[in-house]
Each structure stands twice: as structure tokens, then as C-alpha cells.
Amino acid sequence: MAATLGETRTAQAAPPKKLKIKPVDAIPLWLRTLAAIVGVYFILPTFIVIPMGFGGATTTFKFPPEEFSVKLFENFFTNPAWIGSLGKSALVGVLAALVASTFGTAAAVGLHFLPGRLPTLVRTLLMIPLVTPSIILAVSIYVSFLQWHLTGSLPGYVVAHAAIGLPYVLVSVTAALSSFDSTLLRASASLGASPWRSFVTVTAPLISKGIGTGALFAFVTSFDEVVIALYLRSPMFQTLPVQMYNSVTVEIDSTIAASSSLMVIIVSLILFIPQFARAKKTS
Amino acid sequence: MTQLSQSNSETFAAASLAAKSGTEVRLEGVTKDFGLAKPAVDDITLRIEPGEFMTLLGPSGSGKTTTLNLIAGFEVLTKGQVLLNGQDVGALPPHKRNLGMLFQNYALFPHMSVYDNVAYPLRERKTAKDEIQRRVGEVLELVQLVGRDKHLPKQLSGGQQQRVALARAIVFNPKVLLLDEPLGALDRNLRGALQLEIRRIHREVGSTFVFVTHDQDEAMNLSDRIALFNEGEIEQVGAPEELYARPETLFTAKFLGDSNVFHLGKVSPIDNAVAWEDERWAVDANTVSPKVASDRGSALVVRPEGVSVSKNRSEVPPDANAVKATILDIEYLGSYRTLVLALGDARLNGRARIDAQSSDFSLGEEVVAWWRPYRQRLVAE
Ligand SMILES: Nc1ncnc2c1ncn2[C@@H]1O[C@H](COP(=O)(O)OP(=O)(O)O)[C@@H](O)[C@H]1O
Ligand SMILES: [Mg+2]
């Protein structure tokens, strides 16, 4: 477009001099190559993990798999230890995401409307779980939960995972709020809506994408969290990542290959949800 | 005390007439201090009549929006009282004050259709569904937006969006409508059209309108009365013609329309003549602003349409006040023309509006500008 415009203008201005116009917005070859390499680097593990799930029920892992079978998936779905841990992970993930998105949204909205520097400080404090090494979090949570008898229980898992999921909600809701026009709340108040009604009818719908994105990230974070889960586990309550860990340390069970494939597929599908939602809206 | 109970009984009488008669808005010593050098709103007392169209006019930063926000309840009073029909609403949160409000950026809910936006205040009041349908239909007709109810705000033009906002703000028959520069974001033509519309809707719904603007023409076009703001205080309140014809201070004279201004320094309000350079001018007691005092600077102001121009002193009527002038420029404006003048030795900028038929003047010509004493105003600086 820009090139055409340039051409017409030169043609009008002076007798045609041979002008070679280079497209300026082109992405250089080296950058394309680099991007491709980085892309492959990120995706390759997936292409190894998924085929391995379809390998035979041997006790050693091999790539590429020597045979094709669904034996490992069959194991996964019939063995109560595996399928049960998937259910528990899903339950913990959903509840942790609910708790994290409730409290994360409340925190983000509250901090957004507070004046002064305090909000920045509090936001930074709330982000700390993101940068704390998991083992430190895990040990501290374990020690505190022992006193409160929360280890090995559903509430314990939910509380711990909600805490590490909350920063994601905080970030995505804060981002959504940055484009939120607070005059709308004056409008709704002048029209008779109490602050709570204003939140329900105006703020929440307009930041729902941010809340949704945060909740998905919180779910995924909980779903594949292993360090804290290892500390909190009990014989009665084990999440999928703990079961996977056990399967290669306590016993050698190659069902882990199938469960890894499943994990990758589930997490990818979940992270694709926002993309699909957006594509549907624009079409 | 007796006054208070009296206004209370008035409240009940007015309330029964509902929206048709509007609500009285009273500001008593209203002050808002943000901790800056001077309070943003500094001890304002103002009574807005039921059903009146009152404009808060003033330069940017003079405290108009803050005053409106204090009435709406979006800001907390530092001092003073806001009374609606005699009832102190200082402790009421905004959503319980039953006031409609219009914003410069429209503030329509972007995720709701036009219909849902307009129905919003009725739904919050748990109005019955068929009643909502009827009322929304009515106001959309009133603002001439029939057939757009399924559109989203972003599918409408700025002018249409502000009409939706207007419909939404009046659909629940608010006691008072507060408008904060609602036409500020629109282009000139559209602004004129919407001014007419706001005036018409004010007449039809009959509620009290408090309109904020920094545009003097807009204020003159719309208002029953104007309260002119200056640095958080009210400079003068009155009908547009009154503010234009009888300004009390130089600020008012300069803010509304053009003026020829002669700074006089301190003069006594009871003198019947004042001096400026070599001239001596007669002063008519009727034209002295009540704010003129001998311990405060004064100025003499004359509107361009009050000034005549003659070739020499002999043509000036004996009872007129005159000053020598040089013609700097001539602006032709259809039926009349404006002479741009340099007045007196100080060569002050001045203007005279003269008939297009009157004798010809040329640029640089030395002339005499004069006016009858009743056309001038002695104002406080
Ligand atoms: N929330 C606030 N905090 C601090 N100062 C404010 C605030 N709102 C307004 N002000 C100040 O108060 C003064 C009046 O502002 P405003 O009422 O918006 O004026 P106007 O509407 O006449 O342009 C300005 O000096 C402005 O900077
Ligand atoms: Mg303002």
C-alpha cells in the first residue's frame, strides 16, 4: 500500500526516473528463521510425548515407539490410581481456579480504585509466589498446614493452589481494568445502582475476559503443579502429577507416557479456549 | 428554624407534583478542599429554582465539575450543605440521590444495546417489564432514536450516543439532571443541533437542569440563568442578558462577549465623573456595579455595539463620553462592520461595531470613539 502510494507520487512529481522501492515492512529472512527455530524448540517435546503414549506396554521408554497400541491409555483409564488422580487434579484445579479468580478479581478491582502508592506495593507483594522457588513455598505450606491439619486433604490442596494461581488472576484482571472507563461507575451510580450492583452489571461483564484468562491460568498452574502436591500428598489423596512422579520413582509404570500425552492435550485445549472464543466473536 | 420547617412543607408539596415541576437545588456554603493552594470550590451559596435551566459557566479549572460532583455525591463536602427540595443529602450515596447525569464522554455501557442502556435505571428500580418497554419507547422517541434500540453504542455516531445517554438519564424521571460539558466532544454543527434538543427536552420533562460548560455562547443559548465561576467562587449569577448587560466585575464583562476596557484604578462609587488619560467621562449612577468600592480597582467597560466613531470631536454629541482612536483594521460582517481600534495614548485594543452604511473609514485614520454614558458600565476589577 505504502509502496504504491510512493510510486504514484514520484510519477507525478518528476519524469520517471528508475526508482526501486523496497518493501519496508518485510520481515528479514534471519528473523523468520530464528522464529521458526524457536517455535520448533517449543513444540518438539509435544511431538515426542504424544507418540510415546501410543507405544507398547514395555517397561522402558523408547522414541520413536516400536509398536503402535492404545494399551497405555487403556491402563490409564482402567487403573483406579491413575483415573482417580486425574479426577482429583481436575477437582482441585477447578476449585483452586474458582477461589483464585474470586479473590484475585476482588484484589485487582480494589487495588485499581485505591488512590496513592499503596496499590503498587500490595500488587508486588501478591506477586511474590510467582518468583519464589516452589520448594520454598512447598516447605512453608507443608509446615503451616501440618499445624492446621490441612495436609492430604482437598481443602489443603485448594488453598495452596489458589494461592499460587492468584497472581495470574491479579495480572490479567489488572490488565483488563486498565482499559476500563471508571466514568461508567459514576453513570451506573447516578442511574440508581449500588456499588455491588454496579460491579455485577458493569464492571464484571467488561473485565470478564481478564477474569476468564486468569482463571484458566490458575487452573493450569494447579493442574500440573507437583512440588507442593508432593508435600501435601497422602495415600488417600494424590493428584495426577504426584501419581506420575510415583510411577517413575516408586514403581516403573510406563502408563506415565499416556498420562503425559493426556496432560499436554488437556492443557493445550484449555489454553486454546480464549483463542476460540475470540475467533468466534470476530467472524 | 421556621424557615427550615417551611421549606420542608414545600418539599412535600413539590414531591407530589413529581418530575413536572422539578426540584429545588440549594447549595449553602459549599466548599471542597483538595489540599491545594485554594479550595477547588470555595464557600458557594446558590439557589437553583425548581425546573430551572441553570448553567455553571467558567474557565477550565474554576470548580464547575467539582460542584456538580458534590451535588451528585461523587465527592464528599469539606464544608457546607447540598439540599434537594430542602432535604440535606450530604449523607446520601450517589445511587440514592435520584439524579440523572450526562458526561462528556457519554459513559454508555459498551456491552449493552441501546435498549438495555436506557432500560438500566428502570431495571435497577425493579420496574415491571411492560412498563420498562413503554417508558424506553417513549424516551427513545423523545430523543429521536426510534429503531436503534438493538444497536450497540459503538455502532452509533457521537451525537447519537449522547442522545442515548440523555434518554437513559431522563427515563426514570430524575429530580435533577446534571450535565457536565455533554456537548464538548461534538463538532460545531452537531453541538448547535443538540443544544436545541436539550432545550426542548428541558421544556418537555420540566425537571431542574444543572449544565456545566466553559463555552459562553452555549451558556447564553441554553440557560434561564448562569452562575459564572472564577477560581472556585461564584462571580455573578443572573439571566444571560443580565450578565451581558450589567456585569458587576471585569471578569464577568470579559468572559461574556467583547468589551472595551479602561482601567481606572481606585475610584469612589459615588463620583459622577471619572478620568482616564486626558479624558473626563460622566458616570451615570445606574451604571455603577454594586461591587465598586473606593478601596478596590475599577474599570470602565463599553460593549462594541455601544461605541460610535466620528471623524472629529465636533461631530460628537455634547453629552457623550469620547476618546481618541486610530483605526487598525476593519472587519466586514454582512449587515455591520467592526472597527478594530487603538484607544488613547496607551493605544489600548478596542472595538466598535458600526452600520455597514455609515461613512467610510480607512486604515490608520485618526478618529474619535464615543458612547452615551448609559452604554458604559463601571465594574470592579
Ligand atoms: N480529585 C481531585 N483531586 C485533586 N484536585 C482536584 C480533583 N478534582 C479537581 N481538582 C482540582 O480542582 C480544581 C477545579 O477542578 P474542576 O472542578 O474539574 O474544574 P472545571 O470543571 O471548572 O474545569 C482544579 O484546580 C483541579 O485541578
Ligand atoms: Mg470540568
XYZ file of C-alpha atoms and ligand atoms in Angstrom:
692
model
C 0.000 0.000 0.000
C 2.710 2.413 1.045
C 4.860 1.393 -1.890
C 2.089 2.070 -4.404
C 1.500 5.461 -2.914
C 5.178 6.332 -3.145
C 5.249 5.276 -6.777
C 2.327 7.453 -7.829
C 3.779 10.429 -6.095
C 7.178 10.095 -7.798
C 5.493 9.632 -11.141
C 3.605 12.887 -10.694
C 6.498 14.865 -9.352
C 9.188 14.287 -11.970
C 9.822 12.470 -15.271
C 10.078 8.753 -14.477
C 13.443 8.030 -13.017
C 14.015 4.382 -12.329
C 13.216 4.009 -8.679
C 13.462 0.705 -6.930
C 11.132 0.619 -3.985
C 11.928 -1.857 -1.303
C 9.032 -3.019 0.829
C 9.961 -1.652 4.221
C 7.624 -3.736 6.350
C 9.047 -7.105 5.252
C 10.397 -9.350 8.000
C 14.032 -10.222 7.247
C 14.891 -13.810 6.486
C 17.123 -14.272 9.522
C 14.287 -13.237 11.810
C 11.886 -15.671 10.156
C 14.423 -18.483 10.532
C 15.039 -17.657 14.162
C 11.302 -17.591 14.837
C 10.892 -20.968 13.173
C 13.699 -22.497 15.263
C 12.250 -21.136 18.492
C 8.814 -22.431 17.506
C 10.116 -25.914 16.784
C 12.077 -25.885 20.046
C 8.888 -25.267 21.995
C 6.671 -27.657 20.085
C 9.057 -30.577 19.586
C 8.640 -32.102 23.083
C 4.937 -32.370 22.376
C 5.631 -34.341 19.219
C 7.750 -36.725 21.235
C 5.434 -37.032 24.230
C 2.247 -37.769 22.331
C 3.541 -40.614 20.127
C 5.177 -42.224 23.163
C 1.761 -42.548 24.752
C 0.886 -44.880 21.908
C 3.920 -47.095 22.451
C 3.637 -50.645 23.764
C 3.370 -51.590 27.387
C 7.100 -52.140 27.791
C 8.863 -51.031 30.928
C 11.402 -48.851 29.116
C 10.678 -45.697 27.201
C 11.727 -45.579 23.601
C 11.430 -42.975 20.904
C 10.275 -43.479 18.280
C 7.956 -46.156 19.700
C 8.495 -49.621 18.291
C 4.838 -50.508 18.048
C 1.509 -48.736 17.991
C -1.046 -49.581 20.655
C -3.560 -47.971 22.951
C -2.588 -50.289 25.788
C -1.139 -47.481 27.890
C -4.316 -45.407 27.562
C -6.317 -48.474 28.484
C -4.178 -48.832 31.597
C -4.677 -45.223 32.436
C -8.439 -45.296 32.208
C -8.889 -48.623 33.973
C -6.401 -48.289 36.814
C -8.173 -46.509 39.699
C -4.880 -44.984 40.864
C -4.472 -43.153 37.529
C -8.023 -42.212 36.674
C -8.723 -41.333 40.303
C -5.771 -38.968 40.438
C -6.937 -37.315 37.211
C -10.329 -36.695 38.836
C -8.698 -35.265 41.952
C -6.446 -32.999 39.896
C -9.415 -31.740 37.940
C -11.391 -31.139 41.125
C -8.514 -29.346 42.860
C -7.814 -27.333 39.713
C -11.391 -26.173 39.265
C -11.848 -25.254 42.926
C -8.433 -23.555 43.127
C -9.236 -21.580 39.964
C -12.588 -20.536 41.430
C -11.030 -19.398 44.697
C -8.110 -17.686 42.956
C -10.333 -15.861 40.488
C -12.730 -14.718 43.211
C -10.035 -13.342 45.491
C -7.745 -12.254 42.644
C -10.546 -10.272 40.989
C -11.567 -8.702 44.288
C -7.955 -7.714 44.953
C -7.382 -6.361 41.442
C -10.580 -4.292 41.452
C -9.997 -2.978 44.959
C -6.398 -2.030 44.230
C -7.376 -0.433 40.919
C -9.661 2.081 42.594
C -7.417 2.869 45.567
C -5.502 6.141 45.287
C -1.827 6.611 46.067
C 1.140 4.250 46.007
C -0.214 1.563 48.303
C -1.785 -0.466 45.449
C 1.547 -0.858 43.647
C 3.171 -2.107 46.831
C 0.400 -4.577 47.599
C 0.364 -5.824 44.000
C 4.077 -6.549 44.192
C 3.595 -8.427 47.471
C 0.844 -10.528 45.922
C 3.118 -11.433 43.001
C 5.759 -12.956 45.268
C 4.541 -16.578 44.858
C 5.433 -16.282 41.152
C 9.115 -15.727 41.825
C 9.546 -17.798 44.992
C 11.188 -21.178 44.294
C 8.469 -23.826 44.516
C 10.394 -25.861 47.059
C 10.383 -22.938 49.498
C 6.681 -22.427 49.011
C 6.099 -26.152 49.361
C 8.028 -26.478 52.619
C 6.418 -23.404 54.165
C 2.955 -24.525 53.157
C 3.649 -28.021 54.452
C 4.867 -26.759 57.828
C 1.909 -24.463 58.328
C -0.654 -26.955 57.066
C 0.666 -29.619 59.462
C -0.408 -27.412 62.362
C -3.794 -26.764 60.837
C -4.309 -30.388 59.792
C -4.747 -29.417 56.183
C -2.207 -31.789 54.607
C -3.528 -34.578 52.433
C -6.978 -33.023 52.234
C -8.932 -31.406 49.446
C -9.198 -28.004 51.247
C -5.417 -28.038 51.765
C -4.712 -28.570 48.078
C -7.280 -25.978 47.048
C -5.978 -23.312 49.421
C -2.338 -23.897 48.436
C -3.015 -23.971 44.703
C -5.347 -20.976 44.866
C -2.510 -19.002 46.446
C -0.110 -19.747 43.587
C -2.840 -19.187 40.976
C -3.950 -15.828 42.368
C -1.075 -13.787 40.863
C -2.155 -14.835 37.364
C -5.689 -13.622 38.005
C -4.358 -10.427 39.538
C -2.216 -9.696 36.473
C -4.858 -10.442 33.861
C -7.665 -8.623 35.693
C -5.421 -5.610 36.357
C -4.637 -5.521 32.643
C -8.340 -5.724 31.776
C -9.098 -2.882 34.205
C -6.530 -0.592 32.613
C -8.892 -0.116 29.683
C -11.960 0.143 31.920
C -13.528 3.614 31.979
C -14.394 4.430 35.585
C -16.880 7.096 34.453
C -19.154 4.115 33.759
C -19.408 3.539 37.503
C -20.439 7.149 38.068
C -23.025 6.653 35.352
C -24.383 3.481 36.929
C -24.458 5.088 40.379
C -26.342 8.093 39.019
C -28.806 5.651 37.466
C -29.509 4.087 40.847
C -27.164 1.092 41.029
C -25.475 0.361 44.370
C -21.715 -0.333 44.238
C -22.352 -4.091 44.296
C -24.971 -3.875 41.541
C -22.581 -1.696 39.527
C -19.904 -4.355 39.864
C -22.251 -7.130 38.794
C -23.845 -5.303 35.860
C -20.996 -3.121 34.582
C -17.514 -3.903 35.879
C -17.684 -7.701 35.857
C -19.014 -8.093 32.298
C -16.413 -5.666 30.980
C -13.464 -7.398 32.664
C -14.833 -10.926 32.224
C -12.174 -11.807 29.646
C -9.461 -10.914 32.124
C -11.131 -12.948 34.851
C -11.568 -15.911 32.490
C -7.982 -15.825 31.295
C -6.721 -15.597 34.868
C -8.930 -18.474 35.933
C -7.641 -20.681 33.090
C -4.060 -19.952 34.030
C -4.823 -20.655 37.663
C -6.367 -23.975 36.676
C -3.444 -24.991 34.517
C -0.950 -23.944 37.194
C -2.725 -26.126 39.716
C -3.247 -28.970 37.250
C 0.456 -29.530 36.599
C 1.798 -28.419 39.983
C 3.957 -31.126 41.520
C 6.256 -29.806 44.248
C 3.628 -28.576 46.714
C 1.431 -31.532 45.800
C 4.227 -33.935 46.761
C 4.435 -32.437 50.220
C 0.690 -32.387 50.734
C 0.034 -35.893 49.382
C -1.444 -38.665 51.452
C -2.175 -42.247 50.435
C -5.807 -41.229 50.121
C -5.274 -38.055 48.138
C -2.884 -37.845 45.216
C -3.094 -35.553 42.211
C -2.108 -36.643 38.713
C 1.390 -35.118 38.776
C 2.059 -36.915 42.098
C 0.821 -40.186 40.655
C 3.136 -39.643 37.657
C 6.029 -38.961 39.972
C 5.306 -42.108 41.935
C 5.060 -44.120 38.759
C 8.669 -43.498 37.898
C 10.187 -43.475 41.382
C 8.265 -45.994 43.472
C 7.406 -48.411 40.644
C 8.262 -48.359 36.950
C 4.949 -47.855 35.175
C 5.040 -46.688 31.596
C 1.386 -45.564 31.799
C 3.039 -42.235 32.564
C 3.607 -41.885 28.816
C -0.151 -41.958 28.190
C -0.877 -39.659 31.081
C 1.727 -37.193 29.830
C 0.043 -37.121 26.417
C -3.285 -36.547 28.081
C -1.878 -33.798 30.223
C -0.398 -31.993 27.223
C -3.650 -32.320 25.295
C -5.847 -31.146 28.169
C -3.648 -28.155 28.996
C -3.335 -27.153 25.341
C -7.073 -27.384 24.807
C -7.714 -25.227 27.852
C -5.256 -22.582 26.759
C -6.852 -22.551 23.314
C -10.276 -21.685 24.749
C -9.708 -17.907 24.726
C -8.425 -18.102 21.138
C -11.531 -19.930 20.003
C -13.762 -17.505 21.860
C -12.091 -14.557 20.148
C -12.191 -16.155 16.678
C -15.888 -16.864 17.082
C -16.602 -13.263 18.057
C -14.752 -11.689 15.128
C -16.271 -13.989 12.495
C -35.593 27.365 62.158
C -39.010 28.470 60.968
C -37.554 28.800 57.535
C -36.381 25.214 57.644
C -39.742 23.753 58.534
C -41.361 25.935 55.931
C -39.110 24.621 53.190
C -39.820 21.117 54.457
C -43.515 21.518 53.874
C -42.692 22.898 50.458
C -40.776 19.682 49.813
C -43.844 17.560 50.216
C -45.932 19.827 48.055
C -43.306 19.717 45.308
C -42.720 15.974 45.618
C -46.346 15.251 44.839
C -46.013 17.125 41.575
C -43.081 14.796 40.757
C -40.986 15.474 37.689
C -43.234 18.025 36.031
C -42.281 20.742 38.460
C -38.651 19.817 39.089
C -36.724 20.048 42.309
C -35.094 22.952 44.053
C -31.323 22.582 44.468
C -29.722 24.657 47.177
C -26.025 24.974 47.880
C -25.232 26.503 51.270
C -21.611 27.479 51.852
C -20.464 24.526 49.761
C -16.704 24.010 49.990
C -14.379 21.355 48.615
C -10.725 21.465 49.562
C -8.351 19.058 47.807
C -5.457 20.415 49.852
C -4.311 22.682 47.032
C -3.427 26.372 47.493
C -7.098 27.351 47.268
C -10.188 25.187 47.747
C -11.470 23.931 44.373
C -14.938 25.096 45.433
C -14.806 27.936 47.925
C -17.884 28.689 50.028
C -20.522 28.711 47.309
C -24.133 29.589 48.038
C -26.606 29.192 45.202
C -30.307 28.506 44.925
C -31.489 26.780 41.760
C -35.231 27.108 41.230
C -37.412 24.054 40.590
C -37.467 23.374 36.861
C -34.824 25.974 36.131
C -32.108 25.581 33.486
C -29.037 26.730 35.421
C -25.634 26.826 33.766
C -22.378 26.760 35.681
C -20.070 28.685 33.367
C -16.399 29.423 33.859
C -12.892 28.801 32.628
C -11.292 25.378 32.916
C -10.291 24.581 36.498
C -12.735 27.023 38.079
C -14.537 24.298 40.055
C -17.630 23.632 37.930
C -17.212 19.867 37.691
C -16.344 19.617 41.369
C -19.544 21.488 42.229
C -21.566 19.127 40.041
C -19.864 16.124 41.643
C -20.722 17.485 45.087
C -24.381 17.717 44.076
C -24.257 14.196 42.614
C -22.442 12.809 45.658
C -19.282 11.702 43.844
C -17.220 13.978 46.064
C -17.577 14.471 49.801
C -18.210 18.003 51.035
C -15.444 19.639 53.045
C -17.964 22.147 54.403
C -21.487 23.287 53.669
C -24.731 21.645 52.644
C -26.413 20.401 49.494
C -30.187 20.476 49.793
C -32.644 18.942 47.345
C -36.134 20.300 47.955
C -34.910 21.368 51.366
C -33.604 17.944 52.332
C -29.903 17.731 53.227
C -28.478 14.965 51.024
C -24.894 15.196 52.319
C -25.073 11.710 53.834
C -26.776 10.021 50.865
C -24.619 7.941 48.499
C -24.936 8.872 44.785
C -27.190 5.959 43.880
C -29.799 7.101 46.405
C -29.957 10.733 45.301
C -32.160 10.082 42.253
C -30.278 12.497 39.992
C -29.642 11.926 36.301
C -26.210 12.731 34.946
C -24.720 13.283 31.497
C -20.985 13.055 30.877
C -18.743 14.494 28.204
C -17.660 11.025 27.043
C -21.304 9.746 27.094
C -20.448 6.870 29.509
C -22.755 4.409 27.782
C -22.323 0.801 28.849
C -20.449 -0.617 25.844
C -21.627 -4.195 26.404
C -25.310 -3.301 26.375
C -27.609 -2.444 23.481
C -29.251 0.966 23.265
C -32.399 -0.574 24.704
C -30.583 -2.167 27.639
C -28.717 1.051 28.361
C -31.919 3.059 28.530
C -33.719 0.330 30.478
C -30.872 0.130 33.019
C -32.163 2.651 35.593
C -35.652 1.150 35.403
C -34.352 -2.386 35.920
C -32.325 -1.212 38.907
C -35.614 0.120 40.288
C -37.336 -3.212 39.615
C -39.883 -1.649 37.283
C -42.304 -4.088 35.650
C -41.281 -5.366 32.239
C -44.116 -3.897 30.174
C -43.710 -0.574 31.971
C -39.999 -0.611 31.048
C -40.880 -1.295 27.431
C -43.345 1.567 27.342
C -41.046 4.107 29.023
C -37.984 3.197 26.943
C -40.074 3.528 23.791
C -41.278 6.938 24.930
C -37.871 8.421 25.670
C -36.278 6.976 22.546
C -38.992 8.793 20.655
C -38.307 11.947 22.653
C -34.625 11.899 21.636
C -35.497 10.816 18.084
C -33.747 7.458 18.144
C -36.612 5.122 17.326
C -35.478 1.916 15.614
C -31.955 1.941 17.013
C -32.709 0.005 20.168
C -30.792 -3.116 19.152
C -27.610 -1.256 18.214
C -24.533 -1.277 20.394
C -23.213 2.150 21.420
C -20.112 1.811 19.243
C -22.324 1.463 16.161
C -23.701 4.975 16.704
C -22.224 8.408 15.999
C -21.137 10.672 18.849
C -24.299 12.749 18.628
C -26.497 9.656 18.673
C -24.581 8.234 21.626
C -25.176 11.391 23.614
C -28.882 11.166 22.780
C -28.940 7.633 24.152
C -27.202 8.876 27.292
C -29.779 11.650 27.552
C -32.631 9.168 27.158
C -31.085 6.945 29.825
C -30.680 9.888 32.194
C -34.292 11.057 31.957
C -36.168 7.761 31.619
C -36.548 7.412 35.398
C -37.836 10.982 35.875
C -34.899 12.139 37.991
C -35.385 15.108 40.301
C -32.496 16.920 38.712
C -30.420 16.398 35.594
C -26.713 17.201 35.892
C -24.872 17.751 32.601
C -21.065 18.025 32.593
C -19.992 19.520 29.250
C -22.142 16.967 27.422
C -21.532 18.561 24.025
C -17.811 19.153 24.484
C -16.768 16.210 22.339
C -19.039 17.037 19.407
C -18.289 19.175 16.378
C -19.821 22.621 15.982
C -22.845 21.846 13.812
C -23.898 18.880 15.854
C -23.464 20.904 19.002
C -25.941 23.504 17.800
C -28.497 20.830 16.930
C -28.122 19.112 20.289
C -28.375 22.409 22.155
C -31.818 22.898 20.642
C -32.709 19.348 21.549
C -31.595 19.720 25.162
C -33.624 22.925 25.458
C -36.692 21.205 24.031
C -36.311 18.215 26.331
C -35.885 20.529 29.294
C -39.214 22.136 28.442
C -40.927 18.783 27.958
C -39.725 16.965 31.063
C -39.685 20.035 33.283
C -37.003 18.819 35.699
C -34.265 21.049 37.023
C -31.201 21.088 34.745
C -27.724 21.976 36.019
C -25.492 22.340 32.990
C -21.709 22.796 33.087
C -19.807 24.421 30.234
C -16.844 26.683 29.550
C -18.424 27.877 26.304
C -20.093 31.274 26.793
C -22.206 31.007 23.625
C -23.566 27.651 24.731
C -24.398 29.106 28.146
C -26.125 32.135 26.572
C -28.169 29.932 24.208
C -29.422 27.452 26.757
C -29.757 28.949 30.176
C -32.502 30.529 32.226
C -29.717 31.726 34.489
C -25.931 31.483 34.515
C -23.672 31.177 37.549
C -20.274 32.423 36.477
C -17.405 30.613 38.228
C -13.978 32.054 38.864
C -11.340 30.219 40.913
C -13.858 28.234 42.919
C -16.131 31.161 43.677
C -19.269 32.434 42.003
C -18.511 35.760 40.376
C -22.087 36.618 39.428
C -25.456 34.909 38.962
C -28.137 36.087 36.599
C -30.017 35.695 33.358
C -27.741 35.669 30.291
C -28.900 39.139 29.175
C -28.332 40.491 32.661
C -24.774 39.172 32.882
C -24.053 40.592 29.462
C -25.672 43.973 30.013
C -24.869 44.516 33.698
C -21.610 42.793 34.612
C -20.503 43.520 38.172
C -16.839 42.724 37.709
C -14.305 42.979 34.948
C -14.052 39.183 34.911
C -17.746 38.884 34.013
C -17.555 41.642 31.414
C -14.588 39.989 29.727
C -15.862 36.413 29.955
C -19.184 37.177 28.272
C -18.736 38.929 24.945
C -16.291 41.598 23.781
C -15.635 44.754 25.765
C -13.616 47.928 25.511
C -11.857 48.114 28.854
C -10.408 51.221 30.512
C -8.563 50.512 33.760
C -9.198 53.358 36.198
C -7.505 52.339 39.415
C -9.337 53.228 42.624
C -12.407 55.388 42.194
C -15.222 56.271 44.529
C -18.564 54.705 43.614
C -20.361 57.990 44.270
C -18.318 60.182 41.928
C -20.284 61.396 38.927
C -17.245 61.547 36.699
C -14.025 59.597 36.191
C -10.746 60.477 34.483
C -8.761 58.402 32.053
C -5.635 59.847 30.423
C -6.737 63.376 29.366
C -10.402 62.489 29.134
C -13.118 63.171 31.708
C -16.151 60.951 31.468
C -19.575 61.371 33.001
C -20.783 58.463 35.131
C -24.457 57.563 35.435
C -25.210 56.197 38.928
C -27.322 53.425 37.362
C -24.316 52.007 35.569
C -22.097 51.598 38.659
C -21.724 47.982 39.749
C -22.559 47.361 43.428
C -19.119 45.791 43.773
C -17.273 49.020 43.016
C -15.617 50.300 46.189
C -13.095 53.020 46.832
C -10.532 50.528 48.188
C -10.598 48.342 45.102
C -9.561 48.933 41.481
C -12.271 49.713 38.964
C -12.627 49.636 35.226
C -14.979 51.217 32.750
C -16.282 48.831 30.118
C -18.270 49.518 26.938
C -19.546 46.874 24.522
C -18.524 47.344 20.858
C -22.158 47.872 19.823
C -22.365 50.847 22.224
C -19.419 52.642 20.636
C -19.771 55.063 17.724
C -16.949 56.508 15.668
C -16.708 60.032 14.254
C -14.098 61.772 12.140
C -13.594 64.603 14.682
C -14.710 65.919 18.068
C -17.172 68.436 16.684
C -19.393 65.594 15.484
C -19.563 64.017 18.964
C -22.789 64.811 20.893
C -22.046 67.022 23.916
C -23.400 64.528 26.459
C -21.270 61.622 25.137
C -18.013 60.263 26.567
C -15.261 60.251 23.967
C -11.698 59.070 23.412
C -9.324 59.494 20.521
C -8.641 56.388 18.486
C -6.768 55.057 15.466
C -8.321 52.536 13.075
C -6.199 49.396 12.945
C -8.455 47.123 10.956
C -11.940 46.823 9.509
C -13.866 43.542 9.644
C -16.856 43.215 7.318
C -19.626 41.046 8.735
C -22.654 41.368 6.467
C -25.067 43.953 7.841
C -22.480 45.600 10.068
C -18.763 46.016 10.325
C -16.362 46.060 13.217
C -13.616 48.634 13.526
C -10.558 47.447 15.388
C -9.222 50.451 17.277
C -6.205 51.643 19.225
C -7.648 53.781 22.016
C -5.994 56.828 23.617
C -2.271 57.394 24.082
C -1.936 53.920 25.586
C -3.215 52.542 22.269
C -5.455 50.063 24.069
C -7.101 47.442 21.926
C -10.721 48.312 21.302
C -13.635 47.546 19.033
C -16.615 49.451 17.677
C -19.477 47.903 15.762
C -20.876 50.253 13.166
C -23.511 50.190 10.465
C -22.329 48.980 7.070
C -23.917 52.102 5.551
C -22.114 54.634 7.747
C -19.351 56.809 6.344
C -16.160 55.215 5.125
C -13.067 54.899 7.230
C -9.598 53.985 6.129
C -6.879 52.085 7.918
C -4.611 54.229 10.078
C -7.122 57.074 10.211
C -7.261 59.171 13.396
C -10.854 59.271 14.674
C -12.896 59.800 17.846
C -14.681 56.908 19.525
C -17.650 57.871 21.704
C -20.590 56.427 23.594
C -23.507 57.580 25.711
C -22.876 57.200 29.462
C -25.787 54.756 29.804
C -23.971 52.320 27.460
C -20.964 52.036 29.754
C -20.525 50.084 32.993
C -18.295 50.873 35.936
C -17.137 47.492 37.281
C -14.823 46.193 39.978
C -11.536 44.637 38.903
N -9.862 14.654 42.582
C -9.132 15.793 42.622
N -8.002 15.847 43.356
C -7.278 16.990 43.422
N -7.587 18.120 42.780
C -8.695 18.138 42.026
C -9.523 16.974 41.904
N -10.563 17.274 41.087
C -10.389 18.571 40.710
N -9.268 19.085 41.275
C -8.800 20.464 41.123
O -9.849 21.320 41.453
C -9.893 22.430 40.589
C -11.244 22.551 39.935
O -11.427 21.473 39.056
P -12.767 21.220 38.251
O -13.912 21.253 39.188
O -12.584 19.974 37.462
O -12.809 22.474 37.283
P -13.699 22.722 35.975
O -14.706 21.638 35.850
O -14.292 24.071 36.202
O -12.737 22.741 34.831
C -8.750 22.257 39.605
O -7.656 23.016 40.052
C -8.445 20.791 39.689
O -7.094 20.564 39.406
Mg -14.887 20.243 34.186
